[in-house]
Tab-separated table of C-alpha atoms in Angstrom:
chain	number	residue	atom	x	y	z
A	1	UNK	CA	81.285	20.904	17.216
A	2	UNK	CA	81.167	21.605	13.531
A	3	UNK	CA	80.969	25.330	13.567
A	4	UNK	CA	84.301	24.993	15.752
A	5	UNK	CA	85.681	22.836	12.818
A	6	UNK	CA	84.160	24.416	9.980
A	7	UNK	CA	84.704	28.663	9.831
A	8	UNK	CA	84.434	31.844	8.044
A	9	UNK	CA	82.212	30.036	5.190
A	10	UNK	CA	82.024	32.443	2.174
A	11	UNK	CA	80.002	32.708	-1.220
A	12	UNK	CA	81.352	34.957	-3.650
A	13	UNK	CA	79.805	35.237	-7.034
A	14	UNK	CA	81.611	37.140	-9.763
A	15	UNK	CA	79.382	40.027	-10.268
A	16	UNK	CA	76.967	40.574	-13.397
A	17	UNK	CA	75.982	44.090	-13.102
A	18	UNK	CA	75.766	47.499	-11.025
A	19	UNK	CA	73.105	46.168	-9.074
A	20	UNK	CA	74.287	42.820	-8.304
A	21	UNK	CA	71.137	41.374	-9.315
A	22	UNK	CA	70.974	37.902	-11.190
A	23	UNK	CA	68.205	37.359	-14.065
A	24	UNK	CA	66.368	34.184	-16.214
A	25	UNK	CA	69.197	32.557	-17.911
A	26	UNK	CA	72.134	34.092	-16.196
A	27	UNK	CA	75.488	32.473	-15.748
A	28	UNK	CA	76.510	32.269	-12.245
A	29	UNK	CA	80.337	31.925	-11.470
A	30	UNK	CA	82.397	32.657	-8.221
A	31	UNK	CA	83.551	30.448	-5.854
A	32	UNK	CA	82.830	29.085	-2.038
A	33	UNK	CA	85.687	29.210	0.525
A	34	UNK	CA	85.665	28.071	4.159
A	35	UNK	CA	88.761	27.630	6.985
A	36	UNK	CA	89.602	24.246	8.548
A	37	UNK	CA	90.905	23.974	12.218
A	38	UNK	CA	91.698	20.749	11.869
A	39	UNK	CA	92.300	17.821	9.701
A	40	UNK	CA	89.033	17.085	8.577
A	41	UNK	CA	87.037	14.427	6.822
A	42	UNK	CA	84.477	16.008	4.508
A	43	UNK	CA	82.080	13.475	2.670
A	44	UNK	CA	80.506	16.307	0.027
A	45	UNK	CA	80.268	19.779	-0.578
A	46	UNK	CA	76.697	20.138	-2.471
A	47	UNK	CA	75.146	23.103	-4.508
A	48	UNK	CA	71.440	23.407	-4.597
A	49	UNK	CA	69.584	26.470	-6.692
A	50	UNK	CA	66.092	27.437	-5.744
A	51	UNK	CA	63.538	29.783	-5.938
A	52	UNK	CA	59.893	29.842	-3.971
A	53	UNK	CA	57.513	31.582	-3.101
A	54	UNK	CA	54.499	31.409	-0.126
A	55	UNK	CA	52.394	33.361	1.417
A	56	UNK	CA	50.216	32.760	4.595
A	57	UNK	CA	47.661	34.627	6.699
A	58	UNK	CA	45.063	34.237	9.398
A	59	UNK	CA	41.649	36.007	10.057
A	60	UNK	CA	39.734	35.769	13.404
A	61	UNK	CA	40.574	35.169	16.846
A	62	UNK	CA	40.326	38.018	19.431
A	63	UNK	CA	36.509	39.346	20.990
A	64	UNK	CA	35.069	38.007	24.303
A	65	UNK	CA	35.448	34.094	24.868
A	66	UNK	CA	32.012	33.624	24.048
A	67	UNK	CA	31.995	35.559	20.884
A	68	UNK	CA	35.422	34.572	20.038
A	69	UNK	CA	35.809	33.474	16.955
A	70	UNK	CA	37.627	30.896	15.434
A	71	UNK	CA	41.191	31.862	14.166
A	72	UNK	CA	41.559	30.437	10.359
A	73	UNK	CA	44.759	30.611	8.431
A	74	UNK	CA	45.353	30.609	4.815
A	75	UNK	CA	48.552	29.627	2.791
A	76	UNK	CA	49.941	28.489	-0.474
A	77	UNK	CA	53.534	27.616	-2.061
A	78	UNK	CA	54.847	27.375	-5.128
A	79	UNK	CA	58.365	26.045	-6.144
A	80	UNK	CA	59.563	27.299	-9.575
A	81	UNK	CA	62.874	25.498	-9.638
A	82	UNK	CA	65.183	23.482	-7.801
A	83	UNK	CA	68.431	22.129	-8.874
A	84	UNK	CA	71.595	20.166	-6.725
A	85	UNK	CA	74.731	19.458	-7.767
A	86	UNK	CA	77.950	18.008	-6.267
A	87	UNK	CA	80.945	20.147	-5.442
A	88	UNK	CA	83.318	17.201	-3.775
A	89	UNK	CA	82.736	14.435	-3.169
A	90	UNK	CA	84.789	11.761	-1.066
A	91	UNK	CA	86.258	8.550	-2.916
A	92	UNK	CA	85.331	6.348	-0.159
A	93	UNK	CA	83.994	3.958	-2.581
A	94	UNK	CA	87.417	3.065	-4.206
A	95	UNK	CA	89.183	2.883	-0.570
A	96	UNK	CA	90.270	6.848	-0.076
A	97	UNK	CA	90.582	7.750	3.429
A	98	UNK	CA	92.177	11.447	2.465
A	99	UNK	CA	91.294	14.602	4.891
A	100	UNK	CA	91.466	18.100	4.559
A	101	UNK	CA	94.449	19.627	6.491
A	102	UNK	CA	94.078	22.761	8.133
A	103	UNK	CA	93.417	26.039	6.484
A	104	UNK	CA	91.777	27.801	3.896
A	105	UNK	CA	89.933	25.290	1.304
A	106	UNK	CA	88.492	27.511	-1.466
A	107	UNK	CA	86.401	25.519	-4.558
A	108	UNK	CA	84.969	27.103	-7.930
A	109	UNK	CA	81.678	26.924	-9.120
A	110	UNK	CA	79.494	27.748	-12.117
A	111	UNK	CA	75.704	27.037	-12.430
A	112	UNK	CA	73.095	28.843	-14.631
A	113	UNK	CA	69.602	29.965	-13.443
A	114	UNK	CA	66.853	28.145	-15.425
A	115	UNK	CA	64.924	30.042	-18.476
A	116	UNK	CA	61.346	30.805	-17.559
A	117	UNK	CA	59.138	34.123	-16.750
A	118	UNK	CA	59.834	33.670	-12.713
A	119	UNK	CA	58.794	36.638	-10.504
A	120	UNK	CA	61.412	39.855	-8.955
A	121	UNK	CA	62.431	38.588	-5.242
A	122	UNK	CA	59.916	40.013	-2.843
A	123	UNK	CA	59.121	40.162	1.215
A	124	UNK	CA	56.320	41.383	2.241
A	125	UNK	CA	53.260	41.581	4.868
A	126	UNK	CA	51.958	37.951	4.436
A	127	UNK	CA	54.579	36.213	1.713
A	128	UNK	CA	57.981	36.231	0.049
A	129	UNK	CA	59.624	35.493	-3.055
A	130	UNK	CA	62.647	33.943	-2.439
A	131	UNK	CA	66.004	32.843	-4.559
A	132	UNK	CA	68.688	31.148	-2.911
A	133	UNK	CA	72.266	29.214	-3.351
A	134	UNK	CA	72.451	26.468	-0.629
A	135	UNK	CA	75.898	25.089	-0.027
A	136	UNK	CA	75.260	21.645	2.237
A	137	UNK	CA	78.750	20.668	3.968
A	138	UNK	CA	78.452	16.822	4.955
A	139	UNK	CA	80.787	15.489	7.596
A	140	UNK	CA	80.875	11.106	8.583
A	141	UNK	CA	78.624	10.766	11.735
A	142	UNK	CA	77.903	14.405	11.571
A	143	UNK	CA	74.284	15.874	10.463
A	144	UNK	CA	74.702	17.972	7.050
A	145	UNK	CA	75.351	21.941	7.711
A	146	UNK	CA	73.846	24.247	5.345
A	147	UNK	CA	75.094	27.546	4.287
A	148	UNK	CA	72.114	29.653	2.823
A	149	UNK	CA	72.695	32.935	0.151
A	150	UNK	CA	69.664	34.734	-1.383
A	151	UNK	CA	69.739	35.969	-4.659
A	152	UNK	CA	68.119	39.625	-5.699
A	153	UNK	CA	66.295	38.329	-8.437
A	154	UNK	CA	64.915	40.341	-10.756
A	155	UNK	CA	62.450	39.848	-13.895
A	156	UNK	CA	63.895	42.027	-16.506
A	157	UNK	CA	60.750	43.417	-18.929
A	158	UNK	CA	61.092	44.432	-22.765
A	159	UNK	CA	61.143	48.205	-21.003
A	160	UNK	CA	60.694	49.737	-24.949
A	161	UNK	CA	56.682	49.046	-24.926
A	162	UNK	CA	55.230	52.286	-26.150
A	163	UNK	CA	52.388	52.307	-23.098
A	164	UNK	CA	55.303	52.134	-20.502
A	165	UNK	CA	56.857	55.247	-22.405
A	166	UNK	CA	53.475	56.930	-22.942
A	167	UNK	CA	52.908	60.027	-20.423
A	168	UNK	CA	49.266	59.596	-18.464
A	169	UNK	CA	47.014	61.843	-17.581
A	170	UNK	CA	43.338	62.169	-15.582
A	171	UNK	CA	41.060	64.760	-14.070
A	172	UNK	CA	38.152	64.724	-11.563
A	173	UNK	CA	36.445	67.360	-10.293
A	174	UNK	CA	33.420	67.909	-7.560
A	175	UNK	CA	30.978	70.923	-5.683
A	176	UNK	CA	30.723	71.730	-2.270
A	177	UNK	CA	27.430	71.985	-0.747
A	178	UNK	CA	26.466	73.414	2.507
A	179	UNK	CA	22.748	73.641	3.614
A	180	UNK	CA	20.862	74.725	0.199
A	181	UNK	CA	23.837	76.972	-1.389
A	182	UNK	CA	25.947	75.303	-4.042
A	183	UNK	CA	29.838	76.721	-4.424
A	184	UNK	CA	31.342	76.824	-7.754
A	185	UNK	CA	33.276	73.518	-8.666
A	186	UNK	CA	36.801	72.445	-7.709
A	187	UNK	CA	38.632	70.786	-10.662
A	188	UNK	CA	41.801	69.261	-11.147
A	189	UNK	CA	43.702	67.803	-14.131
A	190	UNK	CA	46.927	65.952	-13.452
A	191	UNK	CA	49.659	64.211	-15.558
A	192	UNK	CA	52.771	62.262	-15.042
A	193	UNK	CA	55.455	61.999	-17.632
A	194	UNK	CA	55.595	57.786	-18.121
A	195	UNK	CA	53.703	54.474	-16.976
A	196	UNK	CA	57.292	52.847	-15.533
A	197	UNK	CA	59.926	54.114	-13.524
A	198	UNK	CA	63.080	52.696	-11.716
A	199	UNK	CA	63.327	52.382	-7.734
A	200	UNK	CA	65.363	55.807	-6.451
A	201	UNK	CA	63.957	57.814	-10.100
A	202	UNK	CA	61.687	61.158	-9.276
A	203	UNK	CA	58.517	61.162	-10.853
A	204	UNK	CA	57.302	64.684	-12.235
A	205	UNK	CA	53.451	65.271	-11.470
A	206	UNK	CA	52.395	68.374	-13.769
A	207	UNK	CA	48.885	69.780	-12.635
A	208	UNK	CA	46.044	72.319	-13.443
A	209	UNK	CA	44.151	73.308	-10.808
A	210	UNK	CA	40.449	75.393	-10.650
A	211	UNK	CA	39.148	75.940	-7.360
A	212	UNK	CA	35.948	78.326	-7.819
A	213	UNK	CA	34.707	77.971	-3.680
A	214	UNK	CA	35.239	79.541	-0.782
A	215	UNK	CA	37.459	76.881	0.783
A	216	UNK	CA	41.443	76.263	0.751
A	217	UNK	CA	42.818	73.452	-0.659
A	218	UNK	CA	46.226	71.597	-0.591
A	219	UNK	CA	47.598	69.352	-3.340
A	220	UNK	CA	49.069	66.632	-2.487
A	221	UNK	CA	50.582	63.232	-4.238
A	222	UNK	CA	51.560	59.727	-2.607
A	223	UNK	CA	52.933	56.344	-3.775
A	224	UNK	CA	51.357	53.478	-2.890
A	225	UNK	CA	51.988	49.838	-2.901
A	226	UNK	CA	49.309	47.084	-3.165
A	227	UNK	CA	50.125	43.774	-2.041
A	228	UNK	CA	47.591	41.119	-2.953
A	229	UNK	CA	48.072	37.636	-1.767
A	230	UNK	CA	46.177	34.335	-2.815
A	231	UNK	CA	45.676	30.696	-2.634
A	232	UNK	CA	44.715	28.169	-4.805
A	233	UNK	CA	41.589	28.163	-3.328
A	234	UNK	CA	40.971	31.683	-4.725
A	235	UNK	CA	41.051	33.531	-1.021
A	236	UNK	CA	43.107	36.485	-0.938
A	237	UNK	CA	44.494	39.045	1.295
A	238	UNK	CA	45.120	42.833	0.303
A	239	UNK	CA	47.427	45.139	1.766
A	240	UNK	CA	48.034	48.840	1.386
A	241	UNK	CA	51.288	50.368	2.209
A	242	UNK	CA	52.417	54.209	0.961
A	243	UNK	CA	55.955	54.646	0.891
A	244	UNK	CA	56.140	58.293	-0.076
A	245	UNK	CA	54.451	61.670	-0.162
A	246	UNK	CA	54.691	65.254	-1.079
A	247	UNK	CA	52.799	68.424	-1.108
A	248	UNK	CA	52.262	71.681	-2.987
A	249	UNK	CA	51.596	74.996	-2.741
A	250	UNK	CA	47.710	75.476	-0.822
A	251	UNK	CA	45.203	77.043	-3.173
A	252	UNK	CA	43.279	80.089	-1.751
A	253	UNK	CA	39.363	80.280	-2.688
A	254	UNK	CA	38.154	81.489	-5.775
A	255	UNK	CA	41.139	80.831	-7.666
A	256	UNK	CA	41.705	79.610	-11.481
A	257	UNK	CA	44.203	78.170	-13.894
A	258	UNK	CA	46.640	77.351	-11.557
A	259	UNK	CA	49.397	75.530	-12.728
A	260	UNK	CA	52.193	73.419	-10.776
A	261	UNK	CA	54.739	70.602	-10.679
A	262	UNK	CA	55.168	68.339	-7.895
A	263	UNK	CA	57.787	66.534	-7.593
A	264	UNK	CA	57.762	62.552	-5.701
A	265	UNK	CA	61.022	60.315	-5.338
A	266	UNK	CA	60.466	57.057	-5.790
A	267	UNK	CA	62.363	55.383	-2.541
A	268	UNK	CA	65.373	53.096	-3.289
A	269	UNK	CA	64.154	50.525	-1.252
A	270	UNK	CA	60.819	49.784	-3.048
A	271	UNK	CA	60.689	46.271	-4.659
A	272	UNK	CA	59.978	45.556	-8.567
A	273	UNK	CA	56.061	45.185	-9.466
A	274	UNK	CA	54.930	41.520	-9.854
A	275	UNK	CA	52.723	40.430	-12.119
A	276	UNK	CA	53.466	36.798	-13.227
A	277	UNK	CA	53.242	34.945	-9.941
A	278	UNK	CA	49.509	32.883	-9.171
A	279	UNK	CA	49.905	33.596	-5.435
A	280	UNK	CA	51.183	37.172	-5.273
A	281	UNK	CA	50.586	40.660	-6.974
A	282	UNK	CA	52.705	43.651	-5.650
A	283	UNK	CA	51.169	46.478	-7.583
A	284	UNK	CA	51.769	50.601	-7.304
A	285	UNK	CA	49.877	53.437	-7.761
A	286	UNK	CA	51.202	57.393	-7.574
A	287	UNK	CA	47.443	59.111	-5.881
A	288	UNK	CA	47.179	63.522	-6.645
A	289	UNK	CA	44.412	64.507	-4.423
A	290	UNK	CA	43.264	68.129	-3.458
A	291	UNK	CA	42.754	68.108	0.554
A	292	UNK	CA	39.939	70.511	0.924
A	293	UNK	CA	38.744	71.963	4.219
A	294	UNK	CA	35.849	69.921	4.921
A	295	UNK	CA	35.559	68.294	2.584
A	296	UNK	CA	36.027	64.394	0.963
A	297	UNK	CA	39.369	65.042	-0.918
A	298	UNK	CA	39.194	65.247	-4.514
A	299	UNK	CA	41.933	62.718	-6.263
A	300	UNK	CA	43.158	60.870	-9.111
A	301	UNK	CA	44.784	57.828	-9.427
A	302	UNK	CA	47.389	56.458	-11.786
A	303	UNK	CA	48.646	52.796	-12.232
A	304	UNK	CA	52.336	52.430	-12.486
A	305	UNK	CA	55.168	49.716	-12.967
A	306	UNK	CA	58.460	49.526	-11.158
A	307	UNK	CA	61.505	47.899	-13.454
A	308	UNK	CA	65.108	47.617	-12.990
A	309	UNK	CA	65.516	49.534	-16.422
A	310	UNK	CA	65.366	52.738	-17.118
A	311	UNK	CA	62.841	54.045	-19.191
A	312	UNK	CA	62.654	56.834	-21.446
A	313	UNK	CA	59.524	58.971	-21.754
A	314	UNK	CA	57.496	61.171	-23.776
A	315	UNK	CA	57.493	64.794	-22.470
A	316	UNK	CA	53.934	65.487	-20.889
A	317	UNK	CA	52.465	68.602	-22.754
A	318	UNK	CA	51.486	71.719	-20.148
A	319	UNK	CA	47.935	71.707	-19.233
């Protein structure tokens, strides 16, 4: 069989950066290498770059037969590039009838990723971003075998706009009511040092809390990540997903001008906002809230973008 011929297949690309990640424009280089266990005829090697993206969902289904509804599904694909070219290939035409003896075969490449404003790589819930190398090994009477490698793709942003530097701030506030008495009101004012941050950086939340009734309450802050799929039919699907929280210190009742920092670690593992893709927006937002005993929490919500740069920021004044 072919995978008895053909073993320990290998891509190895020369690396760019810390992160391994490859960009618009970059200049791949590295090289493919494989082991033979036999004399072997090989027809071509092939290269083929790509990048895609689709998403797909379904509503319905489920309930009592006779209720049941229908099940409907929804999808869409795009294709933002897709290039082949030739590694090897045999000189059959001109009479060769060479093989490949035994052992270790290892070829160079060097291919460039296409300029254009193509979304970060992405999984998620209902759809994927994907960028891949394809290496297609093609053997005489034998079906082609493919060797797939994704690429972490990443869309690199002019990270030096003053609103991504630019600290943010918001307050809300509310009073509790119980029967016909009225407490006195619960206010918060919040502030975060930038609008961007890098995946594994800890965001600073600076607060100023009032909290005038007769109830406890506990600040807290989350990240959250919105996933919005579409078609070209204009349905979409949204999905919520929090990848981290914290807390502070409670607030006892009748308490004022209480001032804190909480601090919230962005996780590692969270993927790059994406904002340039028709069928796909992957959006985040860091949530302070005061839980109060209850009560509907009191919150406020800020927008913010996830790069592969760092970026530098604006100390937040105290509030």
């Amino acid at each position: 069989m072919f995978q008895q011929t053909v073993k320990n297949f290998n891509i190895t690309f020369n690396v760019l950066n810390e992160g391994h990640t490859f960009s618009s424009g970059d200049q791949m280089t590295g090289h493919i290498s494989f082991d033979l266990t036999k004399a072997t005829k090989i027809t071509s090697i092939t290269m083929a770059l790509s990048g895609r993206a689709n998403v797909h969902w379904s509503t319905g289904g489920g309930g009592r037969r006779k209720r049941r509804r229908r099940r409907r599904h929804y999808s869409a694909k795009l294709d933002f590039f897709n290039f082949k070219s030739v590694i090897l290939q045999d000189n059959s035409a001109i009479g060769g009838t060479e093989k490949l003896q035994p052992g270790t075969h290892v070829y160079p490449f060097t291919c460039q990723l296409p300029h254009g404003n193509f979304p970060s790589s992405f999984r998620g819930v209902h759809g994927q971003i994907v960028y891949a190398l394809t290496v297609g090994i093609t053997r005489p009477w034998h079906l082609s075998k493919d060797f797939v490698t994704e690429l972490n793709f990443v869309n690199r942003i002019d990270t030096n706009q003053p609103e991504l530097q630019a600290p943010l701030s918001g307050s809300n506030n509310m009073t509790l009511c119980y029967l016909w008495c009225a407490s006195g009101p619960i206010t918060m004012t919040a502030s975060i040092e930038k609008k961007a941050f890098i995946p594994g950086e800890t965001v600073k939340i600076f607060c100023d809390f009032s909290n005038s009734s007769s109830r406890t309450a506990t600040p807290k802050v989350r990240l959250q990540q919105k996933q919005v799929y579409y078609t070209l039919k204009a349905q979409k699907s949204i999905f919520f997903k929090n990848l981290a929280s914290a807390a502070g210190q409670y607030l006892s009742a009748h308490t004022s001008d209480v001032r804190t920092e909480i601090v919230l670690s962005i996780p590692t593992s969270a993927s790059l906002s994406i904002s340039n893709c028709s069928i796909m927006d992957i959006e985040y937002f860091i949530e302070v809230s005061l839980s109060v005993t209850a009560s509907p929490d009191l919150s406020v919500l800020f927008p913010i973008i996830l790069c592969d740069t760092p970026v530098n920021s604006q100390p937040p004044p105290y509030l």
